[in-house]
mmCIF file of C-alpha atoms in Angstrom:
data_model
loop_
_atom_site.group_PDB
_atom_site.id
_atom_site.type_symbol
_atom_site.label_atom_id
_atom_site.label_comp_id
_atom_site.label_asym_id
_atom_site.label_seq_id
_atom_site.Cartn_x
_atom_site.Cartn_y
_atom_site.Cartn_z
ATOM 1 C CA UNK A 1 60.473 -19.259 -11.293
ATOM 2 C CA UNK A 2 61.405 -22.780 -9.882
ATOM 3 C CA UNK A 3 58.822 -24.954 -10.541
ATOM 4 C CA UNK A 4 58.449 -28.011 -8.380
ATOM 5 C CA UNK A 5 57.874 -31.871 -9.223
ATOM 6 C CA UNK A 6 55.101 -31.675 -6.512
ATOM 7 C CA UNK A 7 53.232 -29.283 -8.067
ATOM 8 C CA UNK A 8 53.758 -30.482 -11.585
ATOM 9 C CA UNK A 9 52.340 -33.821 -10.835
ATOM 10 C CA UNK A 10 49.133 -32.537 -9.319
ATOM 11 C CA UNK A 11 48.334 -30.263 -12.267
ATOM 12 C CA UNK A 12 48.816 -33.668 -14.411
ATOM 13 C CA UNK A 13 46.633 -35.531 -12.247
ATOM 14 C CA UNK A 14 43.930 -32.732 -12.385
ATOM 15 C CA UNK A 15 44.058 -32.138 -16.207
ATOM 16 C CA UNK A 16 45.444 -34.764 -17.415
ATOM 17 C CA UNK A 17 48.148 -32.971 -19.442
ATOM 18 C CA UNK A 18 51.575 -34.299 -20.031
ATOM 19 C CA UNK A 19 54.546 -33.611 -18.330
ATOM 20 C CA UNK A 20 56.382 -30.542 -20.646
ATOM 21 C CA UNK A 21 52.903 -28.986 -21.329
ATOM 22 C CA UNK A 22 51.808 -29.026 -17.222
ATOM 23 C CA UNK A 23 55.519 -27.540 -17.076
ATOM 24 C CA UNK A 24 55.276 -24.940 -19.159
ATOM 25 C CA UNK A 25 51.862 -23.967 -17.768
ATOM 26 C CA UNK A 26 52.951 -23.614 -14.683
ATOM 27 C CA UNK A 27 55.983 -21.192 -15.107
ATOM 28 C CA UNK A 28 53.753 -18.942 -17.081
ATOM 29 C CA UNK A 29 50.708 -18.766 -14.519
ATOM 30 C CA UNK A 30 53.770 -18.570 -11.994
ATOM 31 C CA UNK A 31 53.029 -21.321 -10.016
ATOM 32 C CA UNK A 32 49.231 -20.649 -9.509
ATOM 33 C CA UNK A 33 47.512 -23.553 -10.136
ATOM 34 C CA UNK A 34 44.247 -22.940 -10.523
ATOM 35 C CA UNK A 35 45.509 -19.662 -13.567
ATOM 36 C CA UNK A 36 47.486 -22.537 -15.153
ATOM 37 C CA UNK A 37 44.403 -25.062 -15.853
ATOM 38 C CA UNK A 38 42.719 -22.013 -17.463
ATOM 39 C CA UNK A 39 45.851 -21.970 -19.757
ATOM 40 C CA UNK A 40 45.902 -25.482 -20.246
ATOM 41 C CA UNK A 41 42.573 -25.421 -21.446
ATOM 42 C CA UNK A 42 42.389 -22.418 -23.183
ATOM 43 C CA UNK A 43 45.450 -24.558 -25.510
ATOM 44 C CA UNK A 44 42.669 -27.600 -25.904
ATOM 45 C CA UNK A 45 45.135 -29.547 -23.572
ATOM 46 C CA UNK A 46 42.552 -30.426 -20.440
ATOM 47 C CA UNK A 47 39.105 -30.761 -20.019
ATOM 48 C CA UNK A 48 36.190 -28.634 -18.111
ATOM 49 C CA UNK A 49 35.291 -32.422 -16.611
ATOM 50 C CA UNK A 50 38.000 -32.412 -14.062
ATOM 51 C CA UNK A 51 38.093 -30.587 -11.280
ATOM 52 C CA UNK A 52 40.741 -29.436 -9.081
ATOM 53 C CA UNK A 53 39.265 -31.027 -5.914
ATOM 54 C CA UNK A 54 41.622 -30.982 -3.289
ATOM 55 C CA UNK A 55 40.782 -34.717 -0.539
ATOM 56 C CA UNK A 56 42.535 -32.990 2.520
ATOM 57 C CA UNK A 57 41.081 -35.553 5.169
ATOM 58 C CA UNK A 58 39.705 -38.850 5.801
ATOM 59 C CA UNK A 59 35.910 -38.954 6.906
ATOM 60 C CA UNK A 60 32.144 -40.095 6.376
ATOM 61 C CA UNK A 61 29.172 -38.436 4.427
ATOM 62 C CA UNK A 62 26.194 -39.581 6.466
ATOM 63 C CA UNK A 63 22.620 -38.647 5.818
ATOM 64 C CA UNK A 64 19.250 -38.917 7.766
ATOM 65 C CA UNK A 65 15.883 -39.061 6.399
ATOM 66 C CA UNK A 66 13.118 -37.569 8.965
ATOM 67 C CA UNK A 67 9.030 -37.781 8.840
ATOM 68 C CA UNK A 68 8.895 -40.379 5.699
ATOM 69 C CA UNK A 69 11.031 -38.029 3.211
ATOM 70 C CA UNK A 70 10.228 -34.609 4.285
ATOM 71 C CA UNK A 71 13.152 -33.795 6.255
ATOM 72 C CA UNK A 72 16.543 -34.944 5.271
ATOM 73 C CA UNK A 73 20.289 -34.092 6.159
ATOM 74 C CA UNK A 74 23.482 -34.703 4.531
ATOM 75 C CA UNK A 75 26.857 -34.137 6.589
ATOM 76 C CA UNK A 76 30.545 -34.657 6.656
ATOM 77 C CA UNK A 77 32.506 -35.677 9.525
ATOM 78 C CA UNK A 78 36.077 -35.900 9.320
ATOM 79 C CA UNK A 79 39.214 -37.545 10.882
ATOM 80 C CA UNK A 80 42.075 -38.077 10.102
ATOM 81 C CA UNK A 81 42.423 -41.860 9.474
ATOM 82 C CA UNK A 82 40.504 -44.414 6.742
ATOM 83 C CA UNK A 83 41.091 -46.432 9.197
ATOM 84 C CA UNK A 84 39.007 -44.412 12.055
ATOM 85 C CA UNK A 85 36.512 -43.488 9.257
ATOM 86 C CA UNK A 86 35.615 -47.506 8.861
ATOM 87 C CA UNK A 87 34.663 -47.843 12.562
ATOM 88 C CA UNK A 88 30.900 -48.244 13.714
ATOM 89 C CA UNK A 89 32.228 -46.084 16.811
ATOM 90 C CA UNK A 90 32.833 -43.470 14.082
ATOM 91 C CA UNK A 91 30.026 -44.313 11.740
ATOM 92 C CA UNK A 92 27.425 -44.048 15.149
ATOM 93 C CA UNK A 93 29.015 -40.426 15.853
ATOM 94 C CA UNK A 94 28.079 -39.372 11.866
ATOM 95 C CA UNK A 95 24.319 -40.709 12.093
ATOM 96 C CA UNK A 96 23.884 -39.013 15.996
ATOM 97 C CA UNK A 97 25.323 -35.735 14.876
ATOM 98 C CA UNK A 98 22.727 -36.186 10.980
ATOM 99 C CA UNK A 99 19.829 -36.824 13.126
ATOM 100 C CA UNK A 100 20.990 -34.041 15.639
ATOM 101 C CA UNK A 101 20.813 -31.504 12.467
ATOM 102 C CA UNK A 102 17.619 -33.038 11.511
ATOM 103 C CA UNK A 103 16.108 -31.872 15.100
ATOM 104 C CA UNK A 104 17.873 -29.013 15.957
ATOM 105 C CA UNK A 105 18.065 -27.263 12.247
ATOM 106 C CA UNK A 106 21.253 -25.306 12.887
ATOM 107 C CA UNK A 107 22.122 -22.908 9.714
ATOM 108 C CA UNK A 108 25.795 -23.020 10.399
ATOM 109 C CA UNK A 109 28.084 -25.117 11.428
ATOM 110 C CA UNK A 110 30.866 -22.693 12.584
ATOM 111 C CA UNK A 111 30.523 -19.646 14.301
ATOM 112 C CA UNK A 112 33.096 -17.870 11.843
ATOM 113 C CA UNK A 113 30.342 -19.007 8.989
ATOM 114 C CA UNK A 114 27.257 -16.629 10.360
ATOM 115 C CA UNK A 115 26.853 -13.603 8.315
ATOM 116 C CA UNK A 116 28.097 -10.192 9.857
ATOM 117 C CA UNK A 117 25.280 -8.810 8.181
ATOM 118 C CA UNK A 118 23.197 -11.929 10.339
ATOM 119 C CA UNK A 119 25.447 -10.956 13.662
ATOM 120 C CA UNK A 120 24.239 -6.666 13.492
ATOM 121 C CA UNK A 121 21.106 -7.237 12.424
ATOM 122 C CA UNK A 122 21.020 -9.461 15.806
ATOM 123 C CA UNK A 123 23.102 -6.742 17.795
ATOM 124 C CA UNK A 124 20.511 -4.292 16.406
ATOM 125 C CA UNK A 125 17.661 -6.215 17.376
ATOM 126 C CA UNK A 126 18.507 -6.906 21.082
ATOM 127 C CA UNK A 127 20.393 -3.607 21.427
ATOM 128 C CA UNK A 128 16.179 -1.831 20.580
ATOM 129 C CA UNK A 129 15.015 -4.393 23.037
ATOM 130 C CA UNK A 130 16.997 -3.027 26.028
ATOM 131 C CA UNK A 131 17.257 0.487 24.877
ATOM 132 C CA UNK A 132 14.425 1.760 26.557
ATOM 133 C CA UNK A 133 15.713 -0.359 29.897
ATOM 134 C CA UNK A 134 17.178 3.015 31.248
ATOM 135 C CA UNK A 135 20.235 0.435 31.989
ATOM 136 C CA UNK A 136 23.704 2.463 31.196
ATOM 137 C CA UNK A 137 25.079 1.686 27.684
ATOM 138 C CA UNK A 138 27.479 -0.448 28.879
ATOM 139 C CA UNK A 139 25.467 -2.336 30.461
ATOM 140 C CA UNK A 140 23.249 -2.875 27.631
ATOM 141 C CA UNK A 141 26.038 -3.365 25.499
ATOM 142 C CA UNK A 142 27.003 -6.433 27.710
ATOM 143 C CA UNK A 143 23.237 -7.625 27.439
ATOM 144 C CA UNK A 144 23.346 -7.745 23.778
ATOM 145 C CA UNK A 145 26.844 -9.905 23.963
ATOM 146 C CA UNK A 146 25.320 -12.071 26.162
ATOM 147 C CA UNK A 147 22.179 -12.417 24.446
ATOM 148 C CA UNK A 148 24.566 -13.062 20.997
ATOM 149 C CA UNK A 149 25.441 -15.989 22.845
ATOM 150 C CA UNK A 150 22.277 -17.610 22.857
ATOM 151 C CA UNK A 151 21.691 -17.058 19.514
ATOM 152 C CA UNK A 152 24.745 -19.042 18.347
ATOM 153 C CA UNK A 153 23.206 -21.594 20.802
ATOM 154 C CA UNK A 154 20.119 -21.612 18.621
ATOM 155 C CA UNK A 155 22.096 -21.596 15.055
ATOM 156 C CA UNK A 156 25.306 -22.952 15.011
ATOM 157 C CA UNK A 157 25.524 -26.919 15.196
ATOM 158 C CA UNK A 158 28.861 -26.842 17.450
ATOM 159 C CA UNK A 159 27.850 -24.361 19.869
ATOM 160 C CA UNK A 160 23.660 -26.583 20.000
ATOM 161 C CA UNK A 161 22.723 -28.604 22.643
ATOM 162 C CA UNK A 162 22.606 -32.305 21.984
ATOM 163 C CA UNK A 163 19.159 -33.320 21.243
ATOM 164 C CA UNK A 164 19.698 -36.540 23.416
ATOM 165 C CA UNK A 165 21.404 -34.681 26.389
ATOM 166 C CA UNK A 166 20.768 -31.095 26.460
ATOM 167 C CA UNK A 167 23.739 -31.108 29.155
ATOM 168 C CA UNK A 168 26.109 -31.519 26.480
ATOM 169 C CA UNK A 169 26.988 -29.786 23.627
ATOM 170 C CA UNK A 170 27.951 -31.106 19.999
ATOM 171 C CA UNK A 171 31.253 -29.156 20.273
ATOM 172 C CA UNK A 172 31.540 -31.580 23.450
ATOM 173 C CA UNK A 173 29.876 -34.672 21.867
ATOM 174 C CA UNK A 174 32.804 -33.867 19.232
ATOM 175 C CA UNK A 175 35.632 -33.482 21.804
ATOM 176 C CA UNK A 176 34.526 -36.831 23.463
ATOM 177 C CA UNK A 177 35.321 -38.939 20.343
ATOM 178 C CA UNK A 178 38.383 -37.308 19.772
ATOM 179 C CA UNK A 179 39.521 -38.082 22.563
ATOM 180 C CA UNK A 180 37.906 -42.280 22.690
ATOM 181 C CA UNK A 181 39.130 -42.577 18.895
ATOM 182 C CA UNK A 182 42.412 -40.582 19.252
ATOM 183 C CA UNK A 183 42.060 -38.993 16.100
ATOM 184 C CA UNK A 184 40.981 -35.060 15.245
ATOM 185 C CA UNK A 185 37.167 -34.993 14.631
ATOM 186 C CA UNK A 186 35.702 -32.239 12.889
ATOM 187 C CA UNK A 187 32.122 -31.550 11.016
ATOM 188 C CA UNK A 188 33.276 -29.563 8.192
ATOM 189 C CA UNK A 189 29.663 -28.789 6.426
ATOM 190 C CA UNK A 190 25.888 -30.250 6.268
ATOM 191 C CA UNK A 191 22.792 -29.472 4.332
ATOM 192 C CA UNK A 192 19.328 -29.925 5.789
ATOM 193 C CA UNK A 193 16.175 -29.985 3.150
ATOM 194 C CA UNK A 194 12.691 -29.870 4.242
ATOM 195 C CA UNK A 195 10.309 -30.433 1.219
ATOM 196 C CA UNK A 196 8.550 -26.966 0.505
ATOM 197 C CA UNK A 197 11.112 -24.827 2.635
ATOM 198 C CA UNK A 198 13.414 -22.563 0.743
ATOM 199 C CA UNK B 1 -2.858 0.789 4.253
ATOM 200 C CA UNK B 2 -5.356 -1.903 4.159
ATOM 201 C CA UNK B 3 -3.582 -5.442 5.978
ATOM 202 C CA UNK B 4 -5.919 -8.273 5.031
ATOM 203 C CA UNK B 5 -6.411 -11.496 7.792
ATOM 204 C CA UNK B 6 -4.573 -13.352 6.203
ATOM 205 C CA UNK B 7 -1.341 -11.692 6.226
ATOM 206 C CA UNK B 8 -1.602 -10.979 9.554
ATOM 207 C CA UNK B 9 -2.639 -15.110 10.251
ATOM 208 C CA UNK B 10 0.535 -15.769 8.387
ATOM 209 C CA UNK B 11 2.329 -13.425 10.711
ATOM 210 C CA UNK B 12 1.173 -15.114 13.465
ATOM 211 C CA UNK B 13 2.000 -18.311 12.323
ATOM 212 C CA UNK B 14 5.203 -17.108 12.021
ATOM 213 C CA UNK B 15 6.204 -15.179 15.268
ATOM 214 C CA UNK B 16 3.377 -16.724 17.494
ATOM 215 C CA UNK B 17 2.423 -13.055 18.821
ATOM 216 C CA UNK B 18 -0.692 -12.062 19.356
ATOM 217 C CA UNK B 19 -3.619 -10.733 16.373
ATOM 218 C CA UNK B 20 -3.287 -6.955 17.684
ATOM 219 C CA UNK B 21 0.379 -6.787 17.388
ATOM 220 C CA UNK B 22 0.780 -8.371 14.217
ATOM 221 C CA UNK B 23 -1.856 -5.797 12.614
ATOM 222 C CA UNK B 24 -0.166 -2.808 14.313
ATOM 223 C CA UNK B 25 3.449 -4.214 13.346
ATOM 224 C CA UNK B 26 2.124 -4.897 9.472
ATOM 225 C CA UNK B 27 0.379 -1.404 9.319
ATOM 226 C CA UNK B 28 4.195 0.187 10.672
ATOM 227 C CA UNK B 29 5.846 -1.910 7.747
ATOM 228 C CA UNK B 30 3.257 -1.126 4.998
ATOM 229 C CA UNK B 31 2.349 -4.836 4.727
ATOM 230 C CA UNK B 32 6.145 -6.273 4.688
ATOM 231 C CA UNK B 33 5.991 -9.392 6.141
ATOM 232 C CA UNK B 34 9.737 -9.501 6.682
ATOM 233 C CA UNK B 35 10.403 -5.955 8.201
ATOM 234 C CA UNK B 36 6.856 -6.742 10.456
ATOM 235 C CA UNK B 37 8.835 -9.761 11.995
ATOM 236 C CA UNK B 38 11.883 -7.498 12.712
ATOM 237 C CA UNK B 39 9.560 -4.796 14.105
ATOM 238 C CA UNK B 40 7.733 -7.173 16.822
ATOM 239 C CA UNK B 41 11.290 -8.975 17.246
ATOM 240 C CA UNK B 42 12.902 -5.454 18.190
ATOM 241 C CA UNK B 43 9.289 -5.438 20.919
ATOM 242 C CA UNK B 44 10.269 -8.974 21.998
ATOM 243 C CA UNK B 45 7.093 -10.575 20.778
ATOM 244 C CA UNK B 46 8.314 -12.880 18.723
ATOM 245 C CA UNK B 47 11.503 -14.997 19.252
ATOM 246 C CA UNK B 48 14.211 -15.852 16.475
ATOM 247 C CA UNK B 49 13.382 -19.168 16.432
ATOM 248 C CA UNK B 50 10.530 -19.211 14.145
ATOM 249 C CA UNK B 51 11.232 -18.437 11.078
ATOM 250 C CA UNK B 52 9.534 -17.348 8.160
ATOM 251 C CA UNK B 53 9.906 -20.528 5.865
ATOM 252 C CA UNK B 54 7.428 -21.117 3.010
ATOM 253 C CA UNK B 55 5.825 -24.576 2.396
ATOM 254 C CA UNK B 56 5.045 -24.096 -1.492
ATOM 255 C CA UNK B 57 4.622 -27.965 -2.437
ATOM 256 C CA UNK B 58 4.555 -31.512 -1.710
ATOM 257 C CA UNK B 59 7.359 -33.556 -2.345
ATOM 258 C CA UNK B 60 10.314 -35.891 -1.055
ATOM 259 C CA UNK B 61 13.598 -35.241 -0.040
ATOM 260 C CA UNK B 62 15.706 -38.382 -0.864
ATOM 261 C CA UNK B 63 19.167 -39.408 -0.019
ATOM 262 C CA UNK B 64 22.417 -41.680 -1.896
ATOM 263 C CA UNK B 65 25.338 -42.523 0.381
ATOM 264 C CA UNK B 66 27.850 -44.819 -2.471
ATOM 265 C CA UNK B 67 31.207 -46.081 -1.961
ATOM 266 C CA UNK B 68 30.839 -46.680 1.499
ATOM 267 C CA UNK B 69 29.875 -42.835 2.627
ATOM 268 C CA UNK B 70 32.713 -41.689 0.600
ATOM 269 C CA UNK B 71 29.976 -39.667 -1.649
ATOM 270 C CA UNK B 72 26.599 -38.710 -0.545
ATOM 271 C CA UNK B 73 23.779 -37.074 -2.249
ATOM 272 C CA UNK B 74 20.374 -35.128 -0.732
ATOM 273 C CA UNK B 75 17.756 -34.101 -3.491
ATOM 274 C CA UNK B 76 14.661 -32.134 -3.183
ATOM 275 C CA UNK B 77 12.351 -33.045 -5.846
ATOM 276 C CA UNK B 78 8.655 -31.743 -5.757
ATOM 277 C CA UNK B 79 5.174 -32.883 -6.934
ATOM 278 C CA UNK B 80 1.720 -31.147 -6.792
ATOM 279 C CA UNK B 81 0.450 -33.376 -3.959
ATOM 280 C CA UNK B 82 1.381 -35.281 -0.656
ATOM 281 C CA UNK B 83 -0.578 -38.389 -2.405
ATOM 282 C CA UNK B 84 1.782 -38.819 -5.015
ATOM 283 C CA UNK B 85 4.620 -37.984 -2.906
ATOM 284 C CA UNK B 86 3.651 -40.952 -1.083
ATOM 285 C CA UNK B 87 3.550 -43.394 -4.394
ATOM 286 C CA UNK B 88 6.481 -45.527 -4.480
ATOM 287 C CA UNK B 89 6.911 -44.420 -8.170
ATOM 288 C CA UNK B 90 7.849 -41.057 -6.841
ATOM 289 C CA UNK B 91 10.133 -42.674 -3.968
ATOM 290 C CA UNK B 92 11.584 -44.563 -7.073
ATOM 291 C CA UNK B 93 11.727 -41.570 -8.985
ATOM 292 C CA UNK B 94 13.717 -39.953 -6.093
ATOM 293 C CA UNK B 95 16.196 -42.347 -5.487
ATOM 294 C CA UNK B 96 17.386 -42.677 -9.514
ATOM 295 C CA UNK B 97 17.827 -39.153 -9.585
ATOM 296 C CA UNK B 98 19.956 -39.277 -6.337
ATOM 297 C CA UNK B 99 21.830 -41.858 -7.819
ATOM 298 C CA UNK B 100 22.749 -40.008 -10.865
ATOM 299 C CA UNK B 101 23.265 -37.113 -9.208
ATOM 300 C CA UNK B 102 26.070 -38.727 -7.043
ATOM 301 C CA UNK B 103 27.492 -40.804 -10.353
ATOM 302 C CA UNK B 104 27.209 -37.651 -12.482
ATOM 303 C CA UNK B 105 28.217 -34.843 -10.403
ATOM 304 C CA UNK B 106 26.106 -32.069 -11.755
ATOM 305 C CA UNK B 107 27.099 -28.250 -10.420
ATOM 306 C CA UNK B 108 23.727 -26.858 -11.228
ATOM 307 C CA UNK B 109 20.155 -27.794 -10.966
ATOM 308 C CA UNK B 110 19.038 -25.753 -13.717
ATOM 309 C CA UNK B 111 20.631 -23.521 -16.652
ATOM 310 C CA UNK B 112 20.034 -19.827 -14.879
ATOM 311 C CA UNK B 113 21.679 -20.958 -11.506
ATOM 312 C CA UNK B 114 25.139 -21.064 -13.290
ATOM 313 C CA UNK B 115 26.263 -18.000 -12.251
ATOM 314 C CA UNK B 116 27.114 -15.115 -15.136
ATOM 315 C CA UNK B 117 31.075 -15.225 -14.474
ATOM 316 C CA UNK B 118 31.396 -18.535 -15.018
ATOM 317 C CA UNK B 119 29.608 -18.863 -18.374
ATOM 318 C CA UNK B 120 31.666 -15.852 -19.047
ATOM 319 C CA UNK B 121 34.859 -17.925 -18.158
ATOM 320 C CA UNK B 122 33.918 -20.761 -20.487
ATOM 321 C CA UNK B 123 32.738 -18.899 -23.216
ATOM 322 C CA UNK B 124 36.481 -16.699 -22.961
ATOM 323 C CA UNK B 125 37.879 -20.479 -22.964
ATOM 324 C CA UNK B 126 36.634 -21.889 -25.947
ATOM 325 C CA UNK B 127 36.877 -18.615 -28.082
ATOM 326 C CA UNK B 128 40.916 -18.510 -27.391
ATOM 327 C CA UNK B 129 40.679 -22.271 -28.359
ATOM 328 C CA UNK B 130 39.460 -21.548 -31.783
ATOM 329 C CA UNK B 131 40.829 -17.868 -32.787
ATOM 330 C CA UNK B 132 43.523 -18.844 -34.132
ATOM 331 C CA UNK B 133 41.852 -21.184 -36.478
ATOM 332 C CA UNK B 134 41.710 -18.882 -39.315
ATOM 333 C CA UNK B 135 37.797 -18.927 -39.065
ATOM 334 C CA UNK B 136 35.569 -15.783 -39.203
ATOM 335 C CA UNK B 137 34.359 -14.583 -35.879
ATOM 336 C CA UNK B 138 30.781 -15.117 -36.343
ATOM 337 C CA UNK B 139 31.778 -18.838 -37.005
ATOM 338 C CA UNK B 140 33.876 -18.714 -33.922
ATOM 339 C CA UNK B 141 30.786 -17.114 -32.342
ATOM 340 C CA UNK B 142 28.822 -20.274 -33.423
ATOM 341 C CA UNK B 143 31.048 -22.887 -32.381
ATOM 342 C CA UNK B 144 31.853 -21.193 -29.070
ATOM 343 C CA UNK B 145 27.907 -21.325 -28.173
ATOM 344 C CA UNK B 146 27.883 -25.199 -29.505
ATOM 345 C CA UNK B 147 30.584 -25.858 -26.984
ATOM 346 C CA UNK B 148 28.392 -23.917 -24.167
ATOM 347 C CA UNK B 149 25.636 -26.749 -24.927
ATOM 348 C CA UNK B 150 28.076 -28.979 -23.869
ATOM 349 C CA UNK B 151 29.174 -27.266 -20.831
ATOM 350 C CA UNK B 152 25.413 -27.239 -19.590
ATOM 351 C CA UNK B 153 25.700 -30.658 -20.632
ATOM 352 C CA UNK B 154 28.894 -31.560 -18.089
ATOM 353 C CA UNK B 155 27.499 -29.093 -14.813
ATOM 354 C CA UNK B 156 23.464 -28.894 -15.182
ATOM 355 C CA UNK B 157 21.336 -31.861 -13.814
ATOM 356 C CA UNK B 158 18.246 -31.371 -15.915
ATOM 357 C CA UNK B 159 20.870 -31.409 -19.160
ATOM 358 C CA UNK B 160 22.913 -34.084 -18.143
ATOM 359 C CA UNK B 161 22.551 -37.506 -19.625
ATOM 360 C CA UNK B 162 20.802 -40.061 -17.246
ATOM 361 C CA UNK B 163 23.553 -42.338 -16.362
ATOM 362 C CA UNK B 164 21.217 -45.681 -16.573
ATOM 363 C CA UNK B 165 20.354 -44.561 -20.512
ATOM 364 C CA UNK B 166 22.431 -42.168 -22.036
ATOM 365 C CA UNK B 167 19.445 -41.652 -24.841
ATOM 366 C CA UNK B 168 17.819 -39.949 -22.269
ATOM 367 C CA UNK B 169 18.141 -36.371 -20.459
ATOM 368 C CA UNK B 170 17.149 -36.067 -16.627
ATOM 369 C CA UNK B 171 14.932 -33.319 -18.023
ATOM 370 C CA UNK B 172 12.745 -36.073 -20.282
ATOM 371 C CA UNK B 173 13.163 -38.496 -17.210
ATOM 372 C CA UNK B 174 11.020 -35.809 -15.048
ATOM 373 C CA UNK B 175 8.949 -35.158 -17.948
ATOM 374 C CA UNK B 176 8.086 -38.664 -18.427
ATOM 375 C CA UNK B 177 7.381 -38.945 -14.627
ATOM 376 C CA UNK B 178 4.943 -35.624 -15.229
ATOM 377 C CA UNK B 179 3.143 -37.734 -17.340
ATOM 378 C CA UNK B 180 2.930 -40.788 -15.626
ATOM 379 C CA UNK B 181 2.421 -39.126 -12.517
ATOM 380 C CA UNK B 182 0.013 -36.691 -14.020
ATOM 381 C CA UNK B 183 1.288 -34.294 -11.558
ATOM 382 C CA UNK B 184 4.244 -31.501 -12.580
ATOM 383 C CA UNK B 185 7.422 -32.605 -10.954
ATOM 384 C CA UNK B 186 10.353 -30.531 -10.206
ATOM 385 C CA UNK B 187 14.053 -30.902 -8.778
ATOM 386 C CA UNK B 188 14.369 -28.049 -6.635
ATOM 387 C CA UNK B 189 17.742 -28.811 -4.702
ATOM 388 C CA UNK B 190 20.582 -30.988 -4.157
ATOM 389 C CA UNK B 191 23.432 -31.300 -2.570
ATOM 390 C CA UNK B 192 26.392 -33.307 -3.035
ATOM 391 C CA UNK B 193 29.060 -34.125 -0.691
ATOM 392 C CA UNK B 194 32.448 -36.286 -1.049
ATOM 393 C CA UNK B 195 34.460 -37.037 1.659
ATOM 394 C CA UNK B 196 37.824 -34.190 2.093
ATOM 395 C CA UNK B 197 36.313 -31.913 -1.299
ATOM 396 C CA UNK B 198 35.946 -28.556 -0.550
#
């Protein structure tokens, strides 16, 4: 198997192994990086303190603390530039969306990240509600969709309402800088503690 | 089956439908708070907004943004009451172990949240590293749980070395808090974020 420089040099950078031993590691794990640090370390020759952390993007982690400490939010926002990421334009967009999360209490921040366990027992829910409508299955069927809609509304940050304009949504708030900063804009994950709540 | 007033207050609380319902939906689900939601959700008398969160404790939930929001940390840590949650010796308390947690980089709060395969991983690790050292296995055995204490050491908060005085584990830190405080202190949560890290 041809081994390439590229990949050579990044498992040196992650374990810190030299150049032969990285090498070798490599052909044997056939390329796969991540069986290859396991061999590496299994030989003594890289640590369990390094990780293989990939930085894909430029960005901001902003936070928000709400009511004196007992709600607080943590979120990345990324773009594509350090450049862009140094802005206040940018920085404002990070603490608006933090405080938005704060507010709002989304649980996702995708739709693709809710549950499908989350998304029947939903479909199972509304589908009981309308059952007894006498409506035909179809339409009921088209009821539930719709009302699956409004529960994405109510849990997943892109598809919220703004807190500050309920006329736009963050998806929207998102598309805006994009397009006023020129660069791709993306939230790619938050966490929202409130003390007591688990 | 006997439903006491209270579960059915806390059932209110939750779903915001009315005292009859909330009996007759608890009595259905043989006093399962969780099922009696779904049962008077499936009714449409209660909404999936509200949700069924419990507030167990006082506390704070404290934030670090370093490096210019390159790395930012949220961190749940509880007390017995809102009055010492309000000290600024808590708030103090807070903030160090945010700090640490963003210098350290802990994976774990605590020992039993590292999950089974991955102790399983390390321990497979460090045995290949010494079986070829001519030792007997129940030596091996000994050394490879030694090195496990170290692993805790790298990924678990409460084992980690406070970063301000290595002498010192986060664990005593809380326990000397505990004392000060007279109150028992906990870190329940945290989250740690750095900018493109998946």
């Amino acid at each position: 198997m041809d081994i390439s420089a590229a990949l050579v040099k990044k498992l040196r950078d992650v374990t810190g192994a030299g150049f032969m031993e990285c090498k070798a590691a490599l052909t044997e794990a056939n390329g796969d990086i991540e069986a290859a640090i396991t061999l590496l370390r299994k030989r003594g020759l890289a640590s369990a303190a390094k990780k293989a952390g990939r930085t894909t993007s430029q960005g901001l982690i902003g936070s928000y603390i709400h009511m004196g400490g007992k709600i607080g939010v943590l979120v990345e926002v990324n773009c594509e530039s350090d450049f862009v990421a140094r802005t206040d334009q940018f920085a404002a967009l990070v603490k608006e969306i933090a405080m938005h999360i704060a507010a709002a209490d989304p649980k996702y921040t995708r739709r693709d990240e809710v549950p499908a366990e989350a998304l029947d027992k939903e479909r199972d829910i509304y589908h009981a509600q309308f059952a007894s409508s006498g409506k035909p299955e179809e339409v009921v069927k088209k009821i539930v969709e719709g009302k699956l809609d409004s529960y994405y509304e109510q849990v997943v940050l892109v598809d919220q309402k703004f807190i500050r304009d309920p006329n736009v949504k963050i998806s929207q708030l998102i598309a805006d800088a994009t397009a006023k900063m020129g660069e791709n804009i993306t939230v790619s994950r938050f966490a929202r503690f409130k003390v007591g709540e688990v």
